[in-house]
Short mmCIF file of C-alpha atoms in Angstrom, two decimals:
data_model
loop_
_atom_site.label_atom_id
_atom_site.label_comp_id
_atom_site.label_asym_id
_atom_site.label_seq_id
_atom_site.Cartn_x
_atom_site.Cartn_y
_atom_site.Cartn_z
CA UNK A 25 0.00 0.00 0.00
CA UNK A 26 1.12 3.51 -0.82
CA UNK A 27 1.83 5.54 2.27
CA UNK A 28 2.13 9.30 2.35
CA UNK A 29 2.76 10.84 5.74
CA UNK A 30 2.72 14.46 6.85
CA UNK A 31 4.68 15.72 9.83
CA UNK A 32 1.78 17.28 11.73
CA UNK A 33 -1.99 16.86 11.75
CA UNK A 34 -2.58 20.20 13.43
CA UNK A 35 -0.35 23.26 13.61
CA UNK A 36 -0.89 26.72 15.12
CA UNK A 37 1.52 29.51 14.19
CA UNK A 38 1.76 33.28 14.60
CA UNK A 39 1.69 35.81 11.77
CA UNK A 40 5.19 36.36 10.41
CA UNK A 41 6.59 33.00 11.55
CA UNK A 42 8.44 30.74 9.13
CA UNK A 43 6.54 27.46 8.80
CA UNK A 44 7.76 24.11 7.49
CA UNK A 45 5.35 21.38 6.42
CA UNK A 46 6.98 18.03 5.74
CA UNK A 47 5.76 15.18 3.56
CA UNK A 48 7.28 11.73 3.13
CA UNK A 49 6.21 8.95 0.74
CA UNK A 50 7.41 5.35 0.75
CA UNK A 51 6.57 4.27 -2.81
CA UNK A 52 9.58 5.65 -4.66
CA UNK A 53 7.32 8.05 -6.58
CA UNK A 54 8.96 10.67 -8.78
CA UNK A 55 6.11 13.18 -8.54
CA UNK A 56 5.09 14.96 -5.37
CA UNK A 57 2.50 17.70 -4.92
CA UNK A 58 1.34 20.26 -2.38
CA UNK A 59 -2.29 21.43 -2.34
CA UNK A 60 -4.37 23.57 -0.08
CA UNK A 61 -8.04 22.91 0.50
CA UNK A 62 -10.49 25.61 1.53
CA UNK A 63 -14.28 25.44 1.91
CA UNK A 64 -16.02 26.44 -1.30
CA UNK A 65 -12.76 26.50 -3.29
CA UNK A 66 -11.80 22.85 -3.46
CA UNK A 67 -8.22 21.65 -3.83
CA UNK A 68 -5.77 24.06 -5.40
CA UNK A 69 -2.23 23.16 -6.48
CA UNK A 70 0.54 25.17 -4.82
CA UNK A 71 3.70 23.48 -6.15
CA UNK A 72 4.75 20.16 -7.53
CA UNK A 73 8.04 18.38 -8.04
CA UNK A 74 8.81 15.80 -10.72
CA UNK A 75 12.28 14.87 -9.51
CA UNK A 76 14.80 15.64 -6.79
CA UNK A 77 15.64 19.33 -6.77
CA UNK A 78 13.10 19.96 -9.56
CA UNK A 79 9.97 21.97 -8.90
CA UNK A 80 7.26 23.75 -10.78
CA UNK A 81 4.76 26.37 -9.68
CA UNK A 82 1.15 25.40 -9.43
CA UNK A 83 -1.87 27.67 -9.55
CA UNK A 84 -1.33 29.54 -6.27
CA UNK A 85 2.43 29.64 -5.45
CA UNK A 86 2.52 33.15 -3.99
CA UNK A 87 3.76 33.17 -0.39
CA UNK A 88 5.09 29.62 -0.57
CA UNK A 89 8.31 27.86 -1.51
CA UNK A 90 9.28 24.20 -1.62
CA UNK A 91 12.29 21.98 -1.17
CA UNK A 92 13.00 18.49 -2.44
CA UNK A 93 16.46 17.29 -1.44
CA UNK A 94 15.57 13.59 -1.35
CA UNK A 95 13.18 11.64 -3.55
CA UNK A 96 10.92 10.58 -0.69
CA UNK A 97 10.60 13.98 1.00
CA UNK A 98 8.90 17.19 -0.16
CA UNK A 99 8.70 20.23 2.08
CA UNK A 100 6.40 23.23 1.84
CA UNK A 101 7.70 26.46 3.35
CA UNK A 102 5.73 29.51 4.34
CA UNK A 103 8.42 32.18 4.56
CA UNK A 104 6.28 34.59 6.60
CA UNK A 105 2.94 33.11 7.57
CA UNK A 106 -0.16 35.22 7.17
CA UNK A 107 -3.73 34.69 8.35
CA UNK A 108 -4.93 34.03 4.80
CA UNK A 109 -2.72 30.95 4.74
CA UNK A 110 -4.90 29.30 7.37
CA UNK A 111 -6.02 26.17 5.55
CA UNK A 112 -5.84 22.40 5.20
CA UNK A 113 -2.62 21.43 3.43
CA UNK A 114 -2.48 18.16 1.55
CA UNK A 115 0.54 16.40 0.12
CA UNK A 116 0.27 13.81 -2.65
CA UNK A 117 2.61 11.61 -4.66
CA UNK A 118 2.40 9.67 -7.91
CA UNK A 119 4.41 7.80 -10.49
CA UNK A 120 5.41 9.84 -13.56
CA UNK A 121 2.64 8.38 -15.76
CA UNK A 122 3.86 9.70 -19.09
CA UNK A 123 1.17 11.14 -21.35
CA UNK A 124 -1.50 10.38 -18.77
CA UNK A 125 -1.16 11.34 -15.13
CA UNK A 126 -0.90 8.39 -12.81
CA UNK A 127 -3.01 8.20 -9.66
CA UNK A 128 -2.11 10.69 -6.95
CA UNK A 129 -2.10 9.30 -3.41
CA UNK A 130 -2.72 11.74 -0.61
CA UNK A 131 -1.45 12.14 2.91
CA UNK A 132 -3.73 12.75 5.91
CA UNK A 133 -3.40 16.54 5.71
CA UNK A 134 -2.12 19.27 8.03
CA UNK A 135 -4.65 21.74 9.43
CA UNK A 136 -2.68 24.98 9.76
CA UNK A 137 -4.04 27.92 11.72
CA UNK A 138 -2.20 31.25 11.56
CA UNK A 139 -3.11 33.67 14.33
CA UNK B 7 -14.11 29.46 -15.57
CA UNK B 8 -14.85 26.19 -13.78
CA UNK B 9 -13.43 23.19 -15.56
CA UNK B 10 -14.98 20.64 -13.24
CA UNK B 11 -18.46 20.99 -11.72
CA UNK B 12 -19.96 18.54 -9.29
CA UNK B 13 -23.65 18.25 -8.45
CA UNK B 14 -25.45 18.12 -6.18
CA UNK B 15 -23.25 19.91 -3.64
CA UNK B 16 -24.90 18.04 -0.79
CA UNK B 17 -27.13 14.98 -0.64
CA UNK B 18 -28.96 13.27 2.21
CA UNK B 19 -29.98 9.67 1.59
CA UNK B 20 -31.86 7.11 3.59
CA UNK B 21 -29.93 3.89 4.08
CA UNK B 22 -30.65 1.71 1.04
CA UNK B 23 -31.77 4.62 -1.16
CA UNK B 24 -29.64 4.48 -4.31
CA UNK B 25 -28.53 7.69 -6.01
CA UNK B 26 -26.01 9.18 -8.42
CA UNK B 27 -23.46 11.97 -8.19
CA UNK B 28 -22.52 13.99 -11.25
CA UNK B 29 -19.17 15.41 -12.36
CA UNK B 30 -19.23 17.47 -15.56
CA UNK B 31 -16.09 18.83 -17.16
CA UNK B 32 -15.15 21.21 -19.96
CA UNK B 33 -11.64 19.94 -20.65
CA UNK B 34 -11.09 18.90 -24.25
CA UNK B 35 -9.07 15.80 -24.95
CA UNK B 36 -9.65 14.15 -21.58
CA UNK B 37 -6.58 12.28 -20.37
CA UNK B 38 -8.16 10.82 -17.26
CA UNK B 39 -10.82 11.37 -14.63
CA UNK B 40 -10.33 10.40 -10.99
CA UNK B 41 -12.80 9.84 -8.17
CA UNK B 42 -11.74 10.18 -4.54
CA UNK B 43 -13.54 9.80 -1.23
CA UNK B 44 -12.72 12.21 1.60
CA UNK B 45 -13.77 11.81 5.22
CA UNK B 46 -13.91 14.92 7.45
CA UNK B 47 -10.45 16.09 8.51
CA UNK B 48 -8.65 13.48 6.39
CA UNK B 49 -6.90 13.30 3.06
CA UNK B 50 -8.67 12.09 -0.10
CA UNK B 51 -8.68 8.34 -0.66
CA UNK B 52 -8.43 7.09 -4.23
CA UNK B 53 -11.44 5.22 -5.63
CA UNK B 54 -11.35 5.03 -9.45
CA UNK B 55 -9.65 6.22 -12.61
CA UNK B 56 -11.55 6.40 -15.91
CA UNK B 57 -9.82 7.12 -19.21
CA UNK B 58 -12.31 6.82 -22.05
CA UNK B 59 -16.02 7.30 -22.74
CA UNK B 60 -18.02 4.18 -22.01
CA UNK B 61 -15.63 2.95 -19.37
CA UNK B 62 -17.06 1.73 -16.05
CA UNK B 63 -15.42 0.74 -12.76
CA UNK B 64 -17.00 -0.83 -9.68
CA UNK B 65 -16.05 -1.22 -6.04
CA UNK B 66 -18.52 -2.59 -3.52
CA UNK B 67 -21.58 -0.26 -3.64
CA UNK B 68 -19.91 2.30 -5.91
CA UNK B 69 -19.88 2.35 -9.68
CA UNK B 70 -18.24 5.06 -11.78
CA UNK B 71 -19.11 5.72 -15.42
CA UNK B 72 -17.74 8.14 -18.00
CA UNK B 73 -19.16 9.91 -21.05
CA UNK B 74 -17.52 12.56 -23.24
CA UNK B 75 -18.76 15.39 -21.01
CA UNK B 76 -19.43 13.93 -17.59
CA UNK B 77 -18.94 11.16 -15.11
CA UNK B 78 -21.38 9.62 -12.68
CA UNK B 79 -20.71 7.94 -9.38
CA UNK B 80 -23.60 5.63 -8.62
CA UNK B 81 -24.13 4.59 -5.01
CA UNK B 82 -26.26 1.46 -4.75
CA UNK B 83 -28.08 0.68 -1.49
CA UNK B 84 -25.84 3.02 0.52
CA UNK B 85 -24.92 2.41 4.15
CA UNK B 86 -24.06 5.03 6.80
CA UNK B 87 -20.36 4.26 6.30
CA UNK B 88 -20.67 5.60 2.74
CA UNK B 89 -21.16 9.08 4.22
CA UNK B 90 -18.29 11.22 2.93
CA UNK B 91 -17.40 13.91 0.42
CA UNK B 92 -16.73 12.52 -3.04
CA UNK B 93 -14.23 14.46 -5.16
CA UNK B 94 -13.87 14.36 -8.91
CA UNK B 95 -10.64 15.44 -10.61
CA UNK B 96 -9.70 15.79 -14.26
CA UNK B 97 -6.23 15.47 -15.78
CA UNK B 98 -5.89 18.38 -18.18
CA UNK B 99 -2.19 18.08 -18.86
CA UNK B 100 1.01 19.72 -17.56
CA UNK B 101 0.96 17.41 -14.53
CA UNK B 102 -2.14 19.11 -13.22
CA UNK B 103 -5.46 17.90 -11.91
CA UNK B 104 -8.50 20.17 -11.81
CA UNK B 105 -10.67 19.26 -8.84
CA UNK B 106 -14.37 19.82 -8.41
CA UNK B 107 -15.70 21.16 -5.12
CA UNK B 108 -17.11 17.79 -4.12
CA UNK B 109 -20.40 16.06 -3.41
CA UNK B 110 -21.10 15.82 0.31
CA UNK B 111 -23.14 12.68 0.99
CA UNK B 112 -24.86 11.84 4.27
CA UNK B 113 -26.53 8.44 4.62
CA UNK B 114 -29.09 8.28 7.40
CA UNK B 115 -29.69 4.94 9.14
#
């Protein structure tokens, strides 16, 4: 079974703090993704990575950065957290797929609250 | 412009009352359509992938079908444990999925 784990289920931070969200997958997947999920907006892609040290902006990258130093680990960084970044953050991973995207498998999510 | 629209937004069913959820999409040249189940406070759990019109997939009480413009998730004789939000996502290229906002299903015993 594919397993995607996220470092925290719940996190509370102050405005202006630097925040790290960690994601680890155990299926040797090349692709990893970070989404945020907000009521009424659905899942929106923040960043994805298709290989170690490779990354590509998603639909809403502003205010975020990412790091992928090892194949199994993908980190999302909020350089200076703001209240509008309060959200559920979901990490996913998949095989490369080729022309068609392969199935993305999701972690349990991190509920981040920025005060 | 919404690429993926799910309806109804919310649905309450009596246990055993079969129903269908709809996912319509505007992407041309569909590469794949995915259905996920999401329980409150948890990450989405993969259910099905459909690639071409006419394709069908089944798992227990769930059956997913695909046409050129929409997909249906049929829930047959639902049980309370089928209560969840069902998400539809479309592969529109560039390693991106477009997600719908979900169908929230509550099954009452």
